[in-house]
Amino acid sequence: IAGGVMAAYIQILGNSYAQSMGIALDQARQMFATLLLGASVMAAPAALVISKIMFPEVSEPETKGTVKIKIEKNASNAIESIANGTIDGLNLALNVGAMLIAFIAFIALINYILFALGNLTGWNEPLKAAYGQPLDFQLVIGLVLRYLAVGIGVPWHDSLKFGSLLGTKVVLNEFVAYMEMGKMIAAKTLTNPKTILMATYALCGFANFSSIAIQIGGLGPLAPSRKGDIAALGIKAVIGGSLATLMTATLAGMLM
């Protein structure tokens, strides 16, 4: 994850943990800084391992050895180059913003349909009583991922919370998931040190549906002819990224 958002996560989790556990704020922040830094470093080789498993090299790669690249100059001077860069940057930002709005709106539509279905069937109130939220996409994914959480070593009594955080991270993004985790820690509904450690590692990544929009909107204009390939790899990239962070979380839980 980026250094800027890492600092925000350290603040969110550190403040909640210090308040809940009654320890010094600096000590709590230092603990989560160590965890997040370790998770970020471990995620890079984990992502390479998962990507090679999902897409093994079955032939000689085109980039092996000497690669000749022809770079065309599309500007006659520095002024034109600055102007072209400004226009391209603006188009890129607009593409990413539009894709994010569209994807987040699509998730909101799914949640609206599921919420309406919950009201129609009378499921929302029992679900609120049992899980603290009505029928929505995050809850569905959380219930499915609960058993995956148990499989990687999360205690059963925390597995639903862990799965819900994973669901929030995949459906929305890791920022919202870390905020929810901070609330759980502050409310003392998430206190197990092993679960907190593994959740910190598992949420440390950009594998979510919003990232698909960012990849299409960001890389599409750079390689318009490959936009279809980028879109086709979107879901696989989310799965691969999630597996990478789950692998680091499993290892962290084993070594605790």
mmCIF file of N, CA and C in Angstrom, residues 106-224:
data_model
loop_
_atom_site.group_PDB
_atom_site.id
_atom_site.type_symbol
_atom_site.label_atom_id
_atom_site.label_comp_id
_atom_site.label_asym_id
_atom_site.label_seq_id
_atom_site.Cartn_x
_atom_site.Cartn_y
_atom_site.Cartn_z
ATOM 1 N N PHE A 106 -22.638 0.721 -9.229
ATOM 2 C CA PHE A 106 -23.120 -0.626 -9.525
ATOM 3 C C PHE A 106 -23.220 -1.461 -8.246
ATOM 4 N N ILE A 107 -22.211 -1.355 -7.369
ATOM 5 C CA ILE A 107 -22.245 -2.063 -6.088
ATOM 6 C C ILE A 107 -23.408 -1.555 -5.233
ATOM 7 N N ALA A 108 -23.626 -0.232 -5.256
ATOM 8 C CA ALA A 108 -24.742 0.348 -4.498
ATOM 9 C C ALA A 108 -26.079 -0.173 -5.018
ATOM 10 N N LEU A 109 -26.187 -0.353 -6.339
ATOM 11 C CA LEU A 109 -27.412 -0.900 -6.928
ATOM 12 C C LEU A 109 -27.650 -2.330 -6.445
ATOM 13 N N ILE A 110 -26.590 -3.144 -6.424
ATOM 14 C CA ILE A 110 -26.715 -4.520 -5.935
ATOM 15 C C ILE A 110 -27.159 -4.530 -4.471
ATOM 16 N N ASN A 111 -26.549 -3.652 -3.659
ATOM 17 C CA ASN A 111 -26.923 -3.574 -2.242
ATOM 18 C C ASN A 111 -28.371 -3.135 -2.063
ATOM 19 N N TYR A 112 -28.833 -2.221 -2.915
ATOM 20 C CA TYR A 112 -30.225 -1.758 -2.840
ATOM 21 C C TYR A 112 -31.186 -2.909 -3.150
ATOM 22 N N ILE A 113 -30.849 -3.685 -4.177
ATOM 23 C CA ILE A 113 -31.701 -4.818 -4.556
ATOM 24 C C ILE A 113 -31.732 -5.858 -3.431
ATOM 25 N N LEU A 114 -30.557 -6.155 -2.859
ATOM 26 C CA LEU A 114 -30.500 -7.136 -1.772
ATOM 27 C C LEU A 114 -31.232 -6.639 -0.530
ATOM 28 N N PHE A 115 -31.094 -5.334 -0.230
ATOM 29 C CA PHE A 115 -31.797 -4.757 0.922
ATOM 30 C C PHE A 115 -33.310 -4.837 0.722
ATOM 31 N N ALA A 116 -33.770 -4.526 -0.505
ATOM 32 C CA ALA A 116 -35.199 -4.613 -0.808
ATOM 33 C C ALA A 116 -35.689 -6.053 -0.702
ATOM 34 N N LEU A 117 -34.857 -6.992 -1.153
ATOM 35 C CA LEU A 117 -35.206 -8.408 -1.042
ATOM 36 C C LEU A 117 -35.295 -8.820 0.425
ATOM 37 N N GLY A 118 -34.369 -8.297 1.241
ATOM 38 C CA GLY A 118 -34.400 -8.590 2.675
ATOM 39 C C GLY A 118 -35.645 -8.058 3.346
ATOM 40 N N ASN A 119 -36.073 -6.853 2.944
ATOM 41 C CA ASN A 119 -37.320 -6.295 3.487
ATOM 42 C C ASN A 119 -38.525 -7.113 3.054
ATOM 43 N N LEU A 120 -38.512 -7.524 1.781
ATOM 44 C CA LEU A 120 -39.640 -8.271 1.231
ATOM 45 C C LEU A 120 -39.797 -9.624 1.917
ATOM 46 N N THR A 121 -38.687 -10.269 2.202
ATOM 47 C CA THR A 121 -38.735 -11.606 2.801
ATOM 48 C C THR A 121 -38.703 -11.577 4.332
ATOM 49 N N GLY A 122 -38.465 -10.390 4.906
ATOM 50 C CA GLY A 122 -38.387 -10.280 6.356
ATOM 51 C C GLY A 122 -37.071 -10.758 6.943
ATOM 52 N N TRP A 123 -36.018 -10.834 6.097
ATOM 53 C CA TRP A 123 -34.723 -11.320 6.572
ATOM 54 C C TRP A 123 -33.894 -10.238 7.253
ATOM 55 N N ASN A 124 -34.147 -8.982 6.933
ATOM 56 C CA ASN A 124 -33.258 -7.908 7.398
ATOM 57 C C ASN A 124 -33.165 -7.817 8.916
ATOM 58 N N GLU A 125 -34.310 -7.886 9.600
ATOM 59 C CA GLU A 125 -34.288 -7.755 11.060
ATOM 60 C C GLU A 125 -33.537 -8.907 11.736
ATOM 61 N N PRO A 126 -33.807 -10.170 11.353
ATOM 62 C CA PRO A 126 -33.012 -11.260 11.945
ATOM 63 C C PRO A 126 -31.520 -11.145 11.639
ATOM 64 N N LEU A 127 -31.195 -10.694 10.425
ATOM 65 C CA LEU A 127 -29.783 -10.532 10.063
ATOM 66 C C LEU A 127 -29.129 -9.421 10.878
ATOM 67 N N LYS A 128 -29.875 -8.327 11.114
ATOM 68 C CA LYS A 128 -29.351 -7.234 11.944
ATOM 69 C C LYS A 128 -29.088 -7.721 13.364
ATOM 70 N N ALA A 129 -30.029 -8.528 13.878
ATOM 71 C CA ALA A 129 -29.868 -9.041 15.240
ATOM 72 C C ALA A 129 -28.689 -10.007 15.345
ATOM 73 N N ALA A 130 -28.488 -10.804 14.291
ATOM 74 C CA ALA A 130 -27.437 -11.827 14.332
ATOM 75 C C ALA A 130 -26.067 -11.285 13.936
ATOM 76 N N TYR A 131 -26.054 -10.410 12.894
ATOM 77 C CA TYR A 131 -24.768 -9.986 12.325
ATOM 78 C C TYR A 131 -24.535 -8.478 12.365
ATOM 79 N N GLY A 132 -25.542 -7.730 12.812
ATOM 80 C CA GLY A 132 -25.363 -6.285 12.932
ATOM 81 C C GLY A 132 -25.537 -5.511 11.649
ATOM 82 N N GLN A 133 -26.007 -6.138 10.580
ATOM 83 C CA GLN A 133 -26.239 -5.446 9.315
ATOM 84 C C GLN A 133 -27.295 -6.191 8.511
ATOM 85 N N PRO A 134 -28.037 -5.474 7.659
ATOM 86 C CA PRO A 134 -29.066 -6.125 6.853
ATOM 87 C C PRO A 134 -28.439 -6.893 5.693
ATOM 88 N N LEU A 135 -29.279 -7.481 4.869
ATOM 89 C CA LEU A 135 -28.798 -8.231 3.712
ATOM 90 C C LEU A 135 -28.157 -7.279 2.706
ATOM 91 N N ASP A 136 -26.874 -7.465 2.452
ATOM 92 C CA ASP A 136 -26.183 -6.696 1.419
ATOM 93 C C ASP A 136 -25.023 -7.529 0.883
ATOM 94 N N PHE A 137 -24.351 -6.978 -0.112
ATOM 95 C CA PHE A 137 -23.286 -7.712 -0.797
ATOM 96 C C PHE A 137 -22.138 -8.052 0.157
ATOM 97 N N GLN A 138 -21.792 -7.092 1.029
ATOM 98 C CA GLN A 138 -20.699 -7.318 1.971
ATOM 99 C C GLN A 138 -21.001 -8.471 2.920
ATOM 100 N N LEU A 139 -22.267 -8.547 3.386
ATOM 101 C CA LEU A 139 -22.651 -9.617 4.310
ATOM 102 C C LEU A 139 -22.592 -10.972 3.617
ATOM 103 N N VAL A 140 -23.080 -11.035 2.378
ATOM 104 C CA VAL A 140 -23.069 -12.297 1.632
ATOM 105 C C VAL A 140 -21.636 -12.796 1.462
ATOM 106 N N ILE A 141 -20.742 -11.897 1.016
ATOM 107 C CA ILE A 141 -19.345 -12.285 0.828
ATOM 108 C C ILE A 141 -18.705 -12.637 2.170
ATOM 109 N N GLY A 142 -19.062 -11.874 3.212
ATOM 110 C CA GLY A 142 -18.526 -12.150 4.539
ATOM 111 C C GLY A 142 -18.901 -13.532 5.039
ATOM 112 N N LEU A 143 -20.161 -13.936 4.822
ATOM 113 C CA LEU A 143 -20.612 -15.259 5.254
ATOM 114 C C LEU A 143 -19.892 -16.363 4.484
ATOM 115 N N VAL A 144 -19.650 -16.112 3.194
ATOM 116 C CA VAL A 144 -18.926 -17.099 2.380
ATOM 117 C C VAL A 144 -17.467 -17.193 2.824
ATOM 118 N N LEU A 145 -16.853 -16.018 3.054
ATOM 119 C CA LEU A 145 -15.434 -15.982 3.416
ATOM 120 C C LEU A 145 -15.176 -16.396 4.863
ATOM 121 N N ARG A 146 -16.242 -16.527 5.650
ATOM 122 C CA ARG A 146 -16.077 -16.946 7.053
ATOM 123 C C ARG A 146 -15.348 -18.280 7.146
ATOM 124 N N TYR A 147 -15.707 -19.197 6.270
ATOM 125 C CA TYR A 147 -15.116 -20.533 6.312
ATOM 126 C C TYR A 147 -13.688 -20.519 5.775
ATOM 127 N N LEU A 148 -13.418 -19.619 4.847
ATOM 128 C CA LEU A 148 -12.039 -19.435 4.397
ATOM 129 C C LEU A 148 -11.183 -18.888 5.534
ATOM 130 N N ALA A 149 -11.766 -17.976 6.321
ATOM 131 C CA ALA A 149 -11.050 -17.406 7.465
ATOM 132 C C ALA A 149 -10.661 -18.494 8.462
ATOM 133 N N VAL A 150 -11.598 -19.393 8.740
ATOM 134 C CA VAL A 150 -11.302 -20.504 9.657
ATOM 135 C C VAL A 150 -10.201 -21.382 9.072
ATOM 136 N N GLY A 151 -10.245 -21.579 7.759
ATOM 137 C CA GLY A 151 -9.257 -22.426 7.095
ATOM 138 C C GLY A 151 -7.838 -21.898 7.186
ATOM 139 N N ILE A 152 -7.675 -20.574 7.267
ATOM 140 C CA ILE A 152 -6.320 -20.016 7.342
ATOM 141 C C ILE A 152 -5.869 -19.783 8.786
ATOM 142 N N GLY A 153 -6.727 -20.157 9.759
ATOM 143 C CA GLY A 153 -6.298 -20.105 11.150
ATOM 144 C C GLY A 153 -6.971 -19.075 12.027
ATOM 145 N N VAL A 154 -7.987 -18.375 11.523
ATOM 146 C CA VAL A 154 -8.712 -17.402 12.345
ATOM 147 C C VAL A 154 -9.623 -18.156 13.315
ATOM 148 N N PRO A 155 -9.640 -17.794 14.597
ATOM 149 C CA PRO A 155 -10.541 -18.462 15.550
ATOM 150 C C PRO A 155 -12.001 -18.366 15.098
ATOM 151 N N TRP A 156 -12.776 -19.429 15.354
ATOM 152 C CA TRP A 156 -14.159 -19.495 14.878
ATOM 153 C C TRP A 156 -15.000 -18.325 15.370
ATOM 154 N N HIS A 157 -14.831 -17.924 16.638
ATOM 155 C CA HIS A 157 -15.682 -16.874 17.188
ATOM 156 C C HIS A 157 -15.407 -15.508 16.543
ATOM 157 N N ASP A 158 -14.275 -15.375 15.854
ATOM 158 C CA ASP A 158 -13.969 -14.127 15.148
ATOM 159 C C ASP A 158 -14.098 -14.266 13.636
ATOM 160 N N SER A 159 -14.444 -15.465 13.168
ATOM 161 C CA SER A 159 -14.408 -15.728 11.728
ATOM 162 C C SER A 159 -15.409 -14.883 10.948
ATOM 163 N N LEU A 160 -16.599 -14.639 11.516
ATOM 164 C CA LEU A 160 -17.588 -13.835 10.804
ATOM 165 C C LEU A 160 -17.127 -12.384 10.692
ATOM 166 N N LYS A 161 -16.563 -11.849 11.763
ATOM 167 C CA LYS A 161 -16.040 -10.477 11.713
ATOM 168 C C LYS A 161 -14.920 -10.380 10.683
ATOM 169 N N PHE A 162 -14.030 -11.375 10.686
ATOM 170 C CA PHE A 162 -12.922 -11.405 9.731
ATOM 171 C C PHE A 162 -13.458 -11.486 8.304
ATOM 172 N N GLY A 163 -14.417 -12.381 8.076
ATOM 173 C CA GLY A 163 -15.012 -12.511 6.748
ATOM 174 C C GLY A 163 -15.733 -11.260 6.312
ATOM 175 N N SER A 164 -16.418 -10.592 7.249
ATOM 176 C CA SER A 164 -17.112 -9.342 6.936
ATOM 177 C C SER A 164 -16.128 -8.252 6.532
ATOM 178 N N LEU A 165 -14.992 -8.177 7.237
ATOM 179 C CA LEU A 165 -13.962 -7.193 6.881
ATOM 180 C C LEU A 165 -13.391 -7.482 5.497
ATOM 181 N N LEU A 166 -13.165 -8.767 5.201
ATOM 182 C CA LEU A 166 -12.683 -9.137 3.874
ATOM 183 C C LEU A 166 -13.705 -8.780 2.802
ATOM 184 N N GLY A 167 -14.985 -9.043 3.102
ATOM 185 C CA GLY A 167 -16.043 -8.696 2.157
ATOM 186 C C GLY A 167 -16.108 -7.207 1.899
ATOM 187 N N THR A 168 -15.986 -6.405 2.956
ATOM 188 C CA THR A 168 -15.983 -4.946 2.804
ATOM 189 C C THR A 168 -14.799 -4.498 1.973
ATOM 190 N N LYS A 169 -13.642 -5.108 2.219
ATOM 191 C CA LYS A 169 -12.433 -4.738 1.477
ATOM 192 C C LYS A 169 -12.558 -5.064 -0.010
ATOM 193 N N VAL A 170 -13.106 -6.234 -0.330
ATOM 194 C CA VAL A 170 -13.228 -6.649 -1.731
ATOM 195 C C VAL A 170 -14.304 -5.844 -2.451
ATOM 196 N N VAL A 171 -15.441 -5.638 -1.795
ATOM 197 C CA VAL A 171 -16.557 -4.940 -2.441
ATOM 198 C C VAL A 171 -16.299 -3.438 -2.528
ATOM 199 N N LEU A 172 -15.827 -2.832 -1.453
ATOM 200 C CA LEU A 172 -15.576 -1.383 -1.441
ATOM 201 C C LEU A 172 -14.077 -1.136 -1.589
ATOM 202 N N ASN A 173 -13.363 -0.983 -0.491
ATOM 203 C CA ASN A 173 -11.904 -0.857 -0.533
ATOM 204 C C ASN A 173 -11.332 -1.078 0.864
ATOM 205 N N GLU A 174 -10.010 -1.158 0.929
ATOM 206 C CA GLU A 174 -9.359 -1.460 2.206
ATOM 207 C C GLU A 174 -9.463 -0.310 3.199
ATOM 208 N N PHE A 175 -9.633 0.923 2.715
ATOM 209 C CA PHE A 175 -9.755 2.062 3.628
ATOM 210 C C PHE A 175 -11.013 1.916 4.485
ATOM 211 N N VAL A 176 -12.134 1.606 3.832
ATOM 212 C CA VAL A 176 -13.390 1.409 4.560
ATOM 213 C C VAL A 176 -13.267 0.206 5.492
ATOM 214 N N ALA A 177 -12.599 -0.857 5.017
ATOM 215 C CA ALA A 177 -12.441 -2.059 5.840
ATOM 216 C C ALA A 177 -11.615 -1.773 7.092
ATOM 217 N N TYR A 178 -10.531 -1.015 6.941
ATOM 218 C CA TYR A 178 -9.713 -0.669 8.114
ATOM 219 C C TYR A 178 -10.483 0.237 9.077
ATOM 220 N N MET A 179 -11.321 1.118 8.542
ATOM 221 C CA MET A 179 -12.150 1.954 9.415
ATOM 222 C C MET A 179 -13.127 1.094 10.214
ATOM 223 N N GLU A 180 -13.741 0.098 9.543
ATOM 224 C CA GLU A 180 -14.646 -0.817 10.241
ATOM 225 C C GLU A 180 -13.890 -1.625 11.298
ATOM 226 N N MET A 181 -12.686 -2.035 10.960
ATOM 227 C CA MET A 181 -11.869 -2.783 11.910
ATOM 228 C C MET A 181 -11.533 -1.926 13.126
ATOM 229 N N GLY A 182 -11.219 -0.648 12.879
ATOM 230 C CA GLY A 182 -10.953 0.273 13.985
ATOM 231 C C GLY A 182 -12.150 0.419 14.904
ATOM 232 N N LYS A 183 -13.351 0.476 14.317
ATOM 233 C CA LYS A 183 -14.574 0.577 15.119
ATOM 234 C C LYS A 183 -14.780 -0.687 15.958
ATOM 235 N N MET A 184 -14.504 -1.854 15.357
ATOM 236 C CA MET A 184 -14.643 -3.116 16.095
ATOM 237 C C MET A 184 -13.683 -3.169 17.277
ATOM 238 N N ILE A 185 -12.447 -2.718 17.052
ATOM 239 C CA ILE A 185 -11.456 -2.724 18.135
ATOM 240 C C ILE A 185 -11.869 -1.754 19.234
ATOM 241 N N ALA A 186 -12.324 -0.564 18.842
ATOM 242 C CA ALA A 186 -12.737 0.446 19.828
ATOM 243 C C ALA A 186 -13.936 -0.028 20.640
ATOM 244 N N ALA A 187 -14.861 -0.758 19.977
ATOM 245 C CA ALA A 187 -16.054 -1.265 20.660
ATOM 246 C C ALA A 187 -15.785 -2.557 21.434
ATOM 247 N N LYS A 188 -14.546 -3.059 21.350
ATOM 248 C CA LYS A 188 -14.114 -4.283 22.033
ATOM 249 C C LYS A 188 -14.869 -5.523 21.558
ATOM 250 N N THR A 189 -15.340 -5.479 20.303
ATOM 251 C CA THR A 189 -15.926 -6.679 19.707
ATOM 252 C C THR A 189 -14.870 -7.483 18.958
ATOM 253 N N LEU A 190 -13.695 -6.869 18.764
ATOM 254 C CA LEU A 190 -12.562 -7.557 18.144
ATOM 255 C C LEU A 190 -11.345 -7.310 19.039
ATOM 256 N N THR A 191 -11.010 -8.311 19.840
ATOM 257 C CA THR A 191 -9.939 -8.136 20.833
ATOM 258 C C THR A 191 -8.851 -9.200 20.741
ATOM 259 N N ASN A 192 -9.119 -10.298 20.037
ATOM 260 C CA ASN A 192 -8.138 -11.378 19.945
ATOM 261 C C ASN A 192 -6.895 -10.902 19.191
ATOM 262 N N PRO A 193 -5.707 -10.947 19.811
ATOM 263 C CA PRO A 193 -4.490 -10.447 19.157
ATOM 264 C C PRO A 193 -4.180 -11.133 17.827
ATOM 265 N N LYS A 194 -4.433 -12.453 17.755
ATOM 266 C CA LYS A 194 -4.149 -13.185 16.523
ATOM 267 C C LYS A 194 -5.069 -12.731 15.397
ATOM 268 N N THR A 195 -6.356 -12.551 15.697
ATOM 269 C CA THR A 195 -7.307 -12.096 14.683
ATOM 270 C C THR A 195 -6.955 -10.696 14.198
ATOM 271 N N ILE A 196 -6.594 -9.813 15.122
ATOM 272 C CA ILE A 196 -6.216 -8.445 14.754
ATOM 273 C C ILE A 196 -4.979 -8.463 13.859
ATOM 274 N N LEU A 197 -3.997 -9.290 14.219
ATOM 275 C CA LEU A 197 -2.781 -9.415 13.413
ATOM 276 C C LEU A 197 -3.102 -9.904 12.009
ATOM 277 N N MET A 198 -3.879 -10.983 11.912
ATOM 278 C CA MET A 198 -4.180 -11.575 10.610
ATOM 279 C C MET A 198 -5.057 -10.660 9.768
ATOM 280 N N ALA A 199 -5.992 -9.957 10.402
ATOM 281 C CA ALA A 199 -6.843 -9.022 9.663
ATOM 282 C C ALA A 199 -6.025 -7.859 9.119
ATOM 283 N N THR A 200 -5.058 -7.379 9.901
ATOM 284 C CA THR A 200 -4.198 -6.288 9.441
ATOM 285 C C THR A 200 -3.447 -6.696 8.186
ATOM 286 N N TYR A 201 -2.946 -7.928 8.162
ATOM 287 C CA TYR A 201 -2.227 -8.427 6.985
ATOM 288 C C TYR A 201 -3.180 -8.681 5.816
ATOM 289 N N ALA A 202 -4.322 -9.308 6.093
ATOM 290 C CA ALA A 202 -5.245 -9.701 5.023
ATOM 291 C C ALA A 202 -5.856 -8.507 4.300
ATOM 292 N N LEU A 203 -6.027 -7.392 4.998
ATOM 293 C CA LEU A 203 -6.650 -6.211 4.389
ATOM 294 C C LEU A 203 -5.641 -5.311 3.690
ATOM 295 N N CYS A 204 -4.350 -5.634 3.814
ATOM 296 C CA CYS A 204 -3.294 -4.751 3.304
ATOM 297 C C CYS A 204 -3.064 -4.992 1.812
ATOM 298 N N GLY A 205 -3.927 -4.422 0.977
ATOM 299 C CA GLY A 205 -3.800 -4.572 -0.472
ATOM 300 C C GLY A 205 -4.910 -3.841 -1.197
ATOM 301 N N PHE A 206 -4.738 -3.702 -2.515
ATOM 302 C CA PHE A 206 -5.708 -2.968 -3.333
ATOM 303 C C PHE A 206 -6.631 -3.893 -4.129
ATOM 304 N N ALA A 207 -6.725 -5.159 -3.734
ATOM 305 C CA ALA A 207 -7.559 -6.102 -4.480
ATOM 306 C C ALA A 207 -9.030 -5.889 -4.147
ATOM 307 N N ASN A 208 -9.698 -5.057 -4.931
ATOM 308 C CA ASN A 208 -11.130 -4.812 -4.756
ATOM 309 C C ASN A 208 -11.739 -4.416 -6.088
ATOM 310 N N PHE A 209 -13.063 -4.362 -6.131
ATOM 311 C CA PHE A 209 -13.744 -4.066 -7.387
ATOM 312 C C PHE A 209 -13.446 -2.658 -7.890
ATOM 313 N N SER A 210 -13.222 -1.720 -6.976
ATOM 314 C CA SER A 210 -12.877 -0.362 -7.390
ATOM 315 C C SER A 210 -11.545 -0.339 -8.124
ATOM 316 N N SER A 211 -10.622 -1.225 -7.741
ATOM 317 C CA SER A 211 -9.321 -1.277 -8.398
ATOM 318 C C SER A 211 -9.442 -1.717 -9.853
ATOM 319 N N ILE A 212 -10.457 -2.540 -10.151
ATOM 320 C CA ILE A 212 -10.684 -2.919 -11.548
ATOM 321 C C ILE A 212 -10.976 -1.676 -12.370
ATOM 322 N N ALA A 213 -11.812 -0.805 -11.813
ATOM 323 C CA ALA A 213 -12.138 0.443 -12.503
ATOM 324 C C ALA A 213 -10.897 1.308 -12.679
ATOM 325 N N ILE A 214 -10.060 1.364 -11.642
ATOM 326 C CA ILE A 214 -8.844 2.174 -11.720
ATOM 327 C C ILE A 214 -7.900 1.614 -12.782
ATOM 328 N N GLN A 215 -7.773 0.288 -12.854
ATOM 329 C CA GLN A 215 -6.887 -0.323 -13.845
ATOM 330 C C GLN A 215 -7.384 -0.070 -15.265
ATOM 331 N N ILE A 216 -8.688 -0.242 -15.478
ATOM 332 C CA ILE A 216 -9.237 -0.013 -16.817
ATOM 333 C C ILE A 216 -9.118 1.458 -17.193
ATOM 334 N N GLY A 217 -9.482 2.331 -16.250
ATOM 335 C CA GLY A 217 -9.427 3.766 -16.523
ATOM 336 C C GLY A 217 -8.016 4.302 -16.608
ATOM 337 N N GLY A 218 -7.075 3.698 -15.851
ATOM 338 C CA GLY A 218 -5.703 4.189 -15.835
ATOM 339 C C GLY A 218 -4.832 3.606 -16.926
ATOM 340 N N LEU A 219 -4.932 2.293 -17.143
ATOM 341 C CA LEU A 219 -4.086 1.643 -18.137
ATOM 342 C C LEU A 219 -4.715 1.632 -19.527
ATOM 343 N N GLY A 220 -6.051 1.695 -19.584
ATOM 344 C CA GLY A 220 -6.737 1.679 -20.874
ATOM 345 C C GLY A 220 -6.268 2.762 -21.834
ATOM 346 N N PRO A 221 -6.226 4.033 -21.400
ATOM 347 C CA PRO A 221 -5.761 5.098 -22.306
ATOM 348 C C PRO A 221 -4.296 4.951 -22.710
ATOM 349 N N LEU A 222 -3.480 4.283 -21.875
ATOM 350 C CA LEU A 222 -2.067 4.094 -22.212
ATOM 351 C C LEU A 222 -1.885 3.007 -23.269
ATOM 352 N N ALA A 223 -2.800 2.046 -23.283
ATOM 353 C CA ALA A 223 -2.747 0.964 -24.277
ATOM 354 C C ALA A 223 -4.167 0.651 -24.724
ATOM 355 N N PRO A 224 -4.761 1.527 -25.547
ATOM 356 C CA PRO A 224 -6.169 1.359 -25.946
ATOM 357 C C PRO A 224 -6.466 0.012 -26.590
#
